[in-house]
């Protein structure tokens, strides 16, 4: 049986392990954290990632997720700039991260061995395989998938000259709230701050927010920050038992290539992006899908790089650009932005209505 090591058991790592096992590989997963799991927040899963999960036989995501939450953009006073619900645009499903991670992990079979509390610190490769060092233990396999996140140790070992992650200029807050509201969700853009929320299938709400701040700032009171914003934003923050905070970084400089010899990088280790498009974890899942196709076809690993690098490089760039526009804080530029988006939304709404009426059967 062919052997692989997956470094990191986040959403990317566990999906890669499922994919490798289904291609007939024996897999060892090395995870630094003491146990498997994910943080308490929601996550959007877009159709392309859902299709990969489906291919891998990961069941229950659609059942555990909520389809098509409210979407669009509002001002801090609650007036809609763009109501995307009328546009007929593609929408993701929303699911709790821990639930997504659990559903994927449930597909791991007996050919996968997981070592938690195991931090990878070294790696060497030769013509026959790769040796991975974690503490005093050496692991050996034919292939290594580095899914060890934005601060990837494996990337640092393979690409010592690479610049690494760059701070975006803003920080993100996330929470899960238990509140009663009829509001379905969407995003609200203010000056240098944004707030978004979506309903989860169990009736709770996942919310996220951003604010321009220097990297590594002291924690602040997110309630105060969004105090004057439209309902139900203050109630959502107040109704959360804890708030996660992360400074937002991305791999601004594209990593080239994603494959070196018998080691390939996947997920945030290869192409960490800002969360503005909600596609980072989805891209990691799609990477795992691409890897499975490459292995099944018996192609060189360079085919994985050729497929995934151009697609993710574009997403990293687009996501950063959305963040720049979303985090504007100059009042004139914000008014201009909202005006342009509002006009664009109206035009898109008109053309969506025209498309719908063209598709509708003519009245008798
Ligand atoms: C605020 C915010 C909101 C987001 N929202 C979305 C969204 O809605 N939709 C979406 O698709 N994406 C979203 N993302 C992006 C998404 O969270 C990431 O892209 C995704 O989690 C990356 O998965 P990964 O498995 O590549 O890396 P990670 O989740 O970072 O996992 C890496 C794993 O490797 C382990 N590890 C690290 N170093 C070592 C080591 N040396 N040895 C062993 N193990 C190691 C870590 O413990 C971890 O378990 C969001 C991100 C943020 C910050």
Short mmCIF file of C-alpha atoms and ligand atoms in Angstrom, two decimals:
data_model
loop_
_atom_site.label_atom_id
_atom_site.label_comp_id
_atom_site.label_asym_id
_atom_site.label_seq_id
_atom_site.Cartn_x
_atom_site.Cartn_y
_atom_site.Cartn_z
CA UNK A 1 0.00 0.00 0.00
CA UNK A 2 1.29 3.47 -0.82
CA UNK A 3 1.97 5.71 2.19
CA UNK A 4 1.36 9.38 2.92
CA UNK A 5 1.79 11.73 5.86
CA UNK A 6 -0.59 14.65 6.31
CA UNK A 7 0.76 17.45 8.52
CA UNK A 8 -2.12 19.27 10.23
CA UNK A 9 -5.67 18.10 10.85
CA UNK A 10 -7.65 21.26 10.20
CA UNK A 11 -10.42 21.17 7.59
CA UNK A 12 -7.81 20.89 4.81
CA UNK A 13 -5.82 18.12 6.50
CA UNK A 14 -8.76 15.87 7.36
CA UNK A 15 -10.25 16.27 3.87
CA UNK A 16 -6.87 15.38 2.34
CA UNK A 17 -6.64 12.32 4.60
CA UNK A 18 -10.11 11.16 3.50
CA UNK A 19 -9.18 11.71 -0.16
CA UNK A 20 -5.86 9.84 0.13
CA UNK A 21 -7.45 6.91 1.89
CA UNK A 22 -10.14 6.65 -0.77
CA UNK A 23 -7.36 6.53 -3.39
CA UNK A 24 -6.00 3.45 -1.59
CA UNK A 25 -3.23 5.09 0.46
CA UNK A 26 -2.20 4.36 4.04
CA UNK A 27 -2.23 7.73 5.81
CA UNK A 28 -0.58 9.07 8.97
CA UNK A 29 -1.93 12.41 10.20
CA UNK A 30 0.30 14.47 12.52
CA UNK A 31 -1.53 17.20 14.43
CA UNK A 32 0.00 19.63 16.91
CA UNK A 33 -3.19 20.22 18.93
CA UNK A 34 -3.99 17.80 21.76
CA UNK A 35 -7.26 16.82 20.11
CA UNK A 36 -9.07 17.08 16.79
CA UNK A 37 -11.63 19.82 16.29
CA UNK A 38 -12.38 23.33 15.15
CA UNK A 39 -13.08 26.70 16.72
CA UNK A 40 -16.57 27.87 17.76
CA UNK A 41 -17.65 29.82 14.72
CA UNK A 42 -19.60 29.33 11.54
CA UNK A 43 -18.27 28.85 8.04
CA UNK A 44 -19.63 29.28 4.53
CA UNK A 45 -19.33 26.31 2.21
CA UNK A 46 -19.68 27.10 -1.48
CA UNK A 47 -21.04 24.70 -4.12
CA UNK A 48 -17.63 23.66 -5.54
CA UNK A 49 -16.47 22.53 -2.08
CA UNK A 50 -19.81 20.83 -1.43
CA UNK A 51 -19.34 18.89 -4.67
CA UNK A 52 -15.94 17.62 -3.47
CA UNK A 53 -17.39 16.59 -0.10
CA UNK A 54 -20.13 14.78 -1.97
CA UNK A 55 -17.59 12.96 -4.15
CA UNK A 56 -15.75 11.88 -0.99
CA UNK A 57 -18.98 10.55 0.49
CA UNK A 58 -19.06 13.10 3.33
CA UNK A 59 -22.68 12.98 4.30
CA UNK A 60 -24.92 15.30 6.18
CA UNK A 61 -23.35 18.68 5.35
CA UNK A 62 -26.45 19.88 3.52
CA UNK A 63 -28.62 18.60 6.39
CA UNK A 64 -26.44 20.26 9.04
CA UNK A 65 -26.20 23.52 7.12
CA UNK A 66 -28.61 26.30 6.33
CA UNK A 67 -29.13 27.14 2.70
CA UNK A 68 -29.17 30.66 1.34
CA UNK A 69 -29.17 32.90 4.36
CA UNK A 70 -29.97 36.58 3.71
CA UNK A 71 -27.30 38.22 1.61
CA UNK A 72 -26.38 41.69 0.52
CA UNK A 73 -24.95 44.87 1.91
CA UNK A 74 -26.46 47.41 4.31
CA UNK A 75 -25.36 50.69 5.84
CA UNK A 76 -24.74 50.94 9.60
CA UNK A 77 -28.25 52.48 9.99
CA UNK A 78 -29.77 49.41 8.34
CA UNK A 79 -30.65 50.85 4.91
CA UNK A 80 -29.95 48.32 2.16
CA UNK A 81 -27.26 49.20 -0.37
CA UNK A 82 -27.62 45.93 -2.28
CA UNK A 83 -30.21 43.27 -1.47
CA UNK A 84 -28.64 40.20 -3.05
CA UNK A 85 -31.69 38.00 -2.43
CA UNK A 86 -33.26 39.35 -5.63
CA UNK A 87 -30.17 38.85 -7.78
CA UNK A 88 -30.32 35.09 -8.19
CA UNK A 89 -26.62 34.85 -7.26
CA UNK A 90 -24.98 31.65 -6.07
CA UNK A 91 -25.07 31.42 -2.26
CA UNK A 92 -23.14 29.17 0.10
CA UNK A 93 -24.52 27.02 2.91
CA UNK A 94 -23.64 28.04 6.46
CA UNK A 95 -22.51 25.47 9.00
CA UNK A 96 -20.79 25.38 12.36
CA UNK A 97 -17.06 24.73 11.86
CA UNK A 98 -16.89 22.00 14.46
CA UNK A 99 -19.80 20.23 12.76
CA UNK A 100 -18.15 20.43 9.33
CA UNK A 101 -14.89 19.10 10.77
CA UNK A 102 -16.74 16.28 12.53
CA UNK A 103 -18.68 15.24 9.42
CA UNK A 104 -15.49 15.09 7.34
CA UNK A 105 -13.55 13.24 10.07
CA UNK A 106 -16.32 10.63 10.28
CA UNK A 107 -15.28 9.50 6.80
CA UNK A 108 -11.77 8.58 8.00
CA UNK A 109 -11.35 4.82 7.88
CA UNK A 110 -8.98 2.21 9.27
CA UNK A 111 -6.16 3.11 6.84
CA UNK A 112 -5.74 6.48 8.59
CA UNK A 113 -3.79 6.82 11.85
CA UNK A 114 -3.96 10.13 13.69
CA UNK A 115 -1.30 11.32 16.14
CA UNK A 116 -2.47 14.40 18.05
CA UNK A 117 -0.15 16.42 20.28
CA UNK A 118 2.51 15.87 17.60
CA UNK A 119 4.34 18.94 16.31
CA UNK A 120 6.29 18.58 13.09
CA UNK A 121 9.62 20.40 13.16
CA UNK A 122 11.73 18.90 10.37
CA UNK A 123 11.56 17.21 6.99
CA UNK A 124 14.04 15.69 4.55
CA UNK A 125 13.37 13.96 1.27
CA UNK A 126 15.32 11.62 -0.97
CA UNK A 127 14.62 9.57 -4.08
CA UNK A 128 12.50 7.00 -2.22
CA UNK A 129 10.50 9.02 0.26
CA UNK A 130 10.20 11.73 2.88
CA UNK A 131 11.23 11.63 6.54
CA UNK A 132 9.25 13.87 8.86
CA UNK A 133 10.52 14.74 12.31
CA UNK A 134 8.17 15.40 15.24
CA UNK A 135 9.87 15.58 18.63
CA UNK A 136 12.21 12.58 18.80
CA UNK A 137 10.09 10.52 16.43
CA UNK A 138 10.69 10.08 12.72
CA UNK A 139 7.88 9.21 10.34
CA UNK A 140 8.51 8.01 6.79
CA UNK A 141 6.21 7.99 3.75
CA UNK A 142 6.24 8.28 -0.04
CA UNK A 143 4.27 11.54 -0.01
CA UNK A 144 3.74 14.40 2.42
CA UNK A 145 0.75 16.75 2.32
CA UNK A 146 1.49 19.92 4.28
CA UNK A 147 -1.84 21.21 5.60
CA UNK A 148 -0.32 23.00 8.57
CA UNK A 149 -1.97 26.37 8.05
CA UNK A 150 -0.91 29.93 7.37
CA UNK A 151 2.21 29.69 9.59
CA UNK A 152 3.19 26.38 7.95
CA UNK A 153 6.42 24.95 9.35
CA UNK A 154 6.77 22.73 6.27
CA UNK A 155 6.54 25.78 3.99
CA UNK A 156 9.22 27.48 6.06
CA UNK A 157 11.51 24.46 5.64
CA UNK A 158 10.94 24.13 1.88
CA UNK A 159 10.85 27.82 0.98
CA UNK A 160 13.23 29.58 3.38
CA UNK A 161 13.29 32.72 1.20
CA UNK A 162 9.51 33.07 1.01
CA UNK A 163 8.18 36.27 2.62
CA UNK A 164 5.32 34.61 4.52
CA UNK A 165 2.06 36.06 5.78
CA UNK A 166 1.25 39.78 5.47
CA UNK A 167 -1.06 41.68 7.80
CA UNK A 168 -4.19 43.01 6.09
CA UNK A 169 -4.64 46.04 8.38
CA UNK A 170 -7.75 44.68 10.11
CA UNK A 171 -8.76 42.27 12.76
CA UNK A 172 -11.78 39.92 12.82
CA UNK A 173 -14.19 39.03 15.60
CA UNK A 174 -16.49 36.01 15.52
CA UNK A 175 -19.24 34.64 17.74
CA UNK A 176 -22.20 32.29 17.92
CA UNK A 177 -25.32 33.95 19.33
CA UNK A 178 -28.53 32.65 20.78
CA UNK A 179 -31.08 35.37 20.07
CA UNK A 180 -34.59 35.67 18.74
CA UNK A 181 -34.71 37.67 15.52
CA UNK A 182 -36.50 37.44 12.22
CA UNK A 183 -33.59 39.02 10.39
CA UNK A 184 -32.06 36.50 8.02
CA UNK A 185 -28.58 37.97 7.77
CA UNK A 186 -26.30 39.78 5.36
CA UNK A 187 -23.38 42.18 5.70
CA UNK A 188 -23.28 45.75 6.93
CA UNK A 189 -20.45 47.99 5.81
CA UNK A 190 -19.49 51.04 7.79
CA UNK A 191 -16.33 53.14 7.95
CA UNK A 192 -13.35 50.85 8.61
CA UNK A 193 -15.68 48.25 10.13
CA UNK A 194 -18.00 45.55 8.83
CA UNK A 195 -20.45 43.17 10.45
CA UNK A 196 -22.03 40.06 8.94
CA UNK A 197 -24.31 37.35 10.26
CA UNK A 198 -26.16 34.25 9.14
CA UNK A 199 -28.56 31.80 10.70
CA UNK A 200 -27.37 28.26 11.42
CA UNK A 201 -29.60 25.24 11.06
CA UNK A 202 -30.05 24.90 14.84
CA UNK A 203 -31.51 28.41 15.04
CA UNK A 204 -28.38 30.04 16.46
CA UNK A 205 -26.63 32.83 14.57
CA UNK A 206 -23.04 32.98 13.44
CA UNK A 207 -21.69 36.50 13.25
CA UNK A 208 -18.37 38.01 12.21
CA UNK A 209 -17.04 41.53 12.23
CA UNK A 210 -13.92 43.37 11.13
CA UNK A 211 -12.21 46.57 12.25
CA UNK A 212 -9.11 48.44 11.10
CA UNK A 213 -6.48 48.03 13.80
CA UNK A 214 -2.71 47.67 14.03
CA UNK A 215 -1.49 44.06 14.18
CA UNK A 216 -1.31 42.63 17.68
CA UNK A 217 -3.52 45.32 19.28
CA UNK A 218 -4.91 44.76 22.76
CA UNK A 219 -8.34 43.17 22.81
CA UNK A 220 -11.16 45.70 22.78
CA UNK A 221 -14.89 45.74 23.43
CA UNK A 222 -16.62 44.70 20.22
CA UNK A 223 -20.00 45.64 21.79
CA UNK A 224 -18.91 49.27 22.05
CA UNK A 225 -17.55 49.24 18.53
CA UNK A 226 -20.93 48.28 17.00
CA UNK A 227 -23.16 49.88 19.64
CA UNK A 228 -25.00 52.30 17.31
CA UNK A 229 -25.47 49.82 14.45
CA UNK A 230 -28.83 48.56 13.24
CA UNK A 231 -30.76 45.70 14.86
CA UNK A 232 -30.09 42.90 15.54
CA UNK A 233 -26.32 43.61 15.59
CA UNK A 234 -26.00 44.78 19.24
CA UNK A 235 -28.26 41.89 20.36
CA UNK A 236 -26.17 39.35 18.44
CA UNK A 237 -22.97 40.47 20.16
CA UNK A 238 -24.66 40.60 23.55
CA UNK A 239 -26.17 37.14 22.98
CA UNK A 240 -22.78 35.43 22.43
CA UNK A 241 -21.02 33.64 25.23
CA UNK A 242 -17.53 34.26 23.82
CA UNK A 243 -15.88 36.25 21.05
CA UNK A 244 -12.98 34.94 18.96
CA UNK A 245 -10.52 37.50 17.68
CA UNK A 246 -7.95 37.01 14.91
CA UNK A 247 -5.75 39.51 13.14
CA UNK A 248 -6.22 38.87 9.43
CA UNK A 249 -3.22 37.86 7.34
CA UNK A 250 -2.85 36.41 3.87
CA UNK A 251 -0.11 35.06 1.64
CA UNK A 252 -0.04 38.18 -0.51
CA UNK A 253 2.98 37.03 -2.52
CA UNK A 254 1.94 33.88 -4.40
CA UNK A 255 3.87 30.79 -3.38
CA UNK A 256 5.45 29.09 -6.41
CA UNK A 257 5.07 26.14 -6.84
CA UNK A 258 2.73 24.26 -4.47
CA UNK A 259 4.74 21.04 -4.97
CA UNK A 260 8.39 20.31 -4.20
CA UNK A 261 9.46 16.75 -4.96
CA UNK A 262 7.29 14.47 -2.82
CA UNK A 263 5.82 17.24 -0.68
CA UNK A 264 2.75 19.24 -1.62
CA UNK A 265 1.16 22.17 0.15
CA UNK A 266 -2.59 22.42 0.62
CA UNK A 267 -5.02 24.92 2.13
CA UNK A 268 -3.76 27.93 4.07
CA UNK A 269 -0.21 26.53 4.00
CA UNK A 270 -0.22 27.15 0.23
CA UNK A 271 -2.60 30.04 -0.33
CA UNK A 272 -3.99 31.62 2.85
CA UNK A 273 -6.47 34.31 1.87
CA UNK A 274 -8.36 36.98 3.79
CA UNK A 275 -11.87 35.79 4.73
CA UNK A 276 -13.71 38.38 2.61
CA UNK A 277 -15.00 35.84 0.09
CA UNK A 278 -15.45 33.04 2.64
CA UNK A 279 -13.42 30.67 0.48
CA UNK A 280 -10.26 29.72 2.40
CA UNK A 281 -11.48 26.43 3.85
CA UNK A 282 -13.50 25.77 0.68
CA UNK A 283 -10.28 26.09 -1.33
CA UNK A 284 -8.54 23.64 1.01
CA UNK A 285 -11.39 21.15 0.39
CA UNK A 286 -11.11 21.74 -3.36
CA UNK A 287 -7.33 21.17 -3.12
CA UNK A 288 -8.02 17.77 -1.57
CA UNK A 289 -10.48 16.99 -4.39
CA UNK A 290 -7.86 17.95 -6.99
CA UNK A 291 -5.23 15.79 -5.26
CA UNK A 292 -7.58 12.78 -5.37
CA UNK A 293 -8.18 13.26 -9.11
CA UNK A 294 -4.42 13.56 -9.78
CA UNK A 295 -3.67 10.37 -7.82
CA UNK A 296 -6.50 8.44 -9.45
CA UNK A 297 -5.31 9.42 -12.93
CA UNK A 298 -1.73 8.50 -11.96
CA UNK A 299 -0.52 11.97 -13.00
CA UNK A 300 2.62 13.69 -11.75
CA UNK A 301 2.07 15.87 -8.65
CA UNK A 302 2.84 18.90 -10.83
CA UNK A 303 -0.70 18.48 -12.23
CA UNK A 304 -2.01 19.45 -8.77
CA UNK A 305 0.08 22.62 -8.88
CA UNK A 306 -1.09 23.41 -12.42
CA UNK A 307 -4.74 23.09 -11.41
CA UNK A 308 -4.81 24.67 -7.97
CA UNK A 309 -2.21 27.47 -8.07
CA UNK A 310 -3.83 29.70 -10.75
CA UNK A 311 -7.31 29.32 -9.23
CA UNK A 312 -6.26 30.09 -5.68
CA UNK A 313 -3.87 32.90 -6.67
CA UNK A 314 -6.86 34.71 -8.20
CA UNK A 315 -8.97 34.16 -5.08
CA UNK A 316 -6.23 35.46 -2.74
CA UNK A 317 -6.01 38.63 -4.85
CA UNK A 318 -9.78 39.18 -5.20
CA UNK A 319 -10.33 38.57 -1.52
CA UNK A 320 -7.67 41.12 -0.59
CA UNK A 321 -9.23 43.67 -2.97
CA UNK A 322 -12.69 43.19 -1.43
CA UNK A 323 -11.09 43.77 1.97
CA UNK A 324 -9.47 47.02 0.84
CA UNK A 325 -12.80 48.39 -0.39
CA UNK A 326 -14.75 47.00 2.58
CA UNK A 327 -12.37 48.52 5.12
CA UNK A 328 -12.32 52.05 3.64
CA UNK A 329 -12.79 54.60 6.39
CA UNK A 330 -12.67 57.91 4.55
CA UNK A 331 -16.29 59.25 4.59
CA UNK A 332 -16.18 60.53 1.00
CA UNK A 333 -14.76 57.28 -0.35
CA UNK A 334 -17.27 55.27 1.68
CA UNK A 335 -20.18 57.33 0.28
CA UNK A 336 -18.79 56.84 -3.24
CA UNK A 337 -18.37 53.10 -2.63
CA UNK A 338 -21.92 52.71 -1.31
CA UNK A 339 -23.29 54.71 -4.26
CA UNK A 340 -21.43 52.61 -6.84
CA UNK A 341 -22.47 49.35 -5.15
CA UNK A 342 -26.06 50.52 -4.86
CA UNK A 343 -26.21 51.38 -8.58
CA UNK A 344 -24.48 48.11 -9.51
CA UNK A 345 -27.02 46.21 -7.37
CA UNK A 346 -29.98 47.94 -9.06
CA UNK A 347 -28.62 47.15 -12.53
CA UNK A 348 -27.92 43.53 -11.57
CA UNK A 349 -31.43 43.28 -10.09
CA UNK A 350 -32.95 44.56 -13.35
CA UNK A 351 -31.06 42.11 -15.48
CA UNK A 352 -31.92 39.23 -13.09
CA UNK A 353 -35.62 40.16 -13.40
CA UNK A 354 -35.30 40.29 -17.21
CA UNK A 355 -33.64 36.84 -17.25
CA UNK A 356 -36.40 35.43 -15.04
CA UNK A 357 -39.19 36.86 -17.22
CA UNK A 358 -37.49 35.52 -20.39
CA UNK A 359 -37.36 32.04 -18.80
CA UNK A 360 -40.98 32.18 -17.57
CA UNK A 361 -43.55 30.62 -19.96
CA UNK A 362 -45.57 33.21 -21.87
CA UNK A 363 -49.05 33.89 -20.39
CA UNK A 364 -51.93 32.38 -22.43
C1 LIG B 1 -12.45 35.27 10.54
C2 LIG B 1 -12.35 34.17 9.54
C3 LIG B 1 -13.48 33.74 8.85
C4 LIG B 1 -13.38 32.75 7.89
N1 LIG B 1 -14.52 32.35 7.23
C5 LIG B 1 -14.44 31.39 6.26
C6 LIG B 1 -15.61 30.95 5.58
O1 LIG B 1 -16.74 31.38 5.88
N2 LIG B 1 -15.48 30.02 4.58
C7 LIG B 1 -14.26 29.49 4.24
O2 LIG B 1 -14.19 28.66 3.33
N3 LIG B 1 -13.13 29.90 4.89
C8 LIG B 1 -13.19 30.82 5.88
N4 LIG B 1 -12.06 31.21 6.55
C9 LIG B 1 -10.75 30.63 6.17
C10 LIG B 1 -10.55 29.27 6.81
O3 LIG B 1 -10.70 29.37 8.22
C11 LIG B 1 -9.16 28.73 6.50
O4 LIG B 1 -8.86 28.93 5.15
C12 LIG B 1 -9.11 27.24 6.79
O5 LIG B 1 -9.39 27.00 8.16
C13 LIG B 1 -7.74 26.68 6.43
O6 LIG B 1 -7.74 25.31 6.71
P1 LIG B 1 -6.36 24.54 6.76
O7 LIG B 1 -6.71 23.13 7.13
O8 LIG B 1 -5.58 24.79 5.52
O9 LIG B 1 -5.51 25.23 7.93
P2 LIG B 1 -5.83 25.35 9.48
O10 LIG B 1 -7.28 25.38 9.75
O11 LIG B 1 -5.00 26.49 9.98
O12 LIG B 1 -5.26 23.99 10.08
C14 LIG B 1 -3.90 23.77 10.23
C15 LIG B 1 -3.70 22.64 11.23
O13 LIG B 1 -2.32 22.31 11.29
C16 LIG B 1 -1.93 22.18 12.63
N5 LIG B 1 -0.50 22.47 12.69
C17 LIG B 1 0.10 23.68 12.52
N6 LIG B 1 1.44 23.55 12.61
C18 LIG B 1 1.67 22.24 12.84
C19 LIG B 1 2.87 21.50 13.01
N7 LIG B 1 4.08 22.06 12.97
N8 LIG B 1 2.78 20.15 13.24
C20 LIG B 1 1.55 19.55 13.29
N9 LIG B 1 0.39 20.22 13.13
C21 LIG B 1 0.45 21.54 12.89
C22 LIG B 1 -2.80 23.18 13.38
O14 LIG B 1 -2.91 22.86 14.75
C23 LIG B 1 -4.12 23.04 12.64
O15 LIG B 1 -4.93 22.03 13.18
C24 LIG B 1 -12.13 32.18 7.56
C25 LIG B 1 -10.99 32.59 8.26
C26 LIG B 1 -11.10 33.57 9.25
C27 LIG B 1 -9.85 33.99 9.98
#
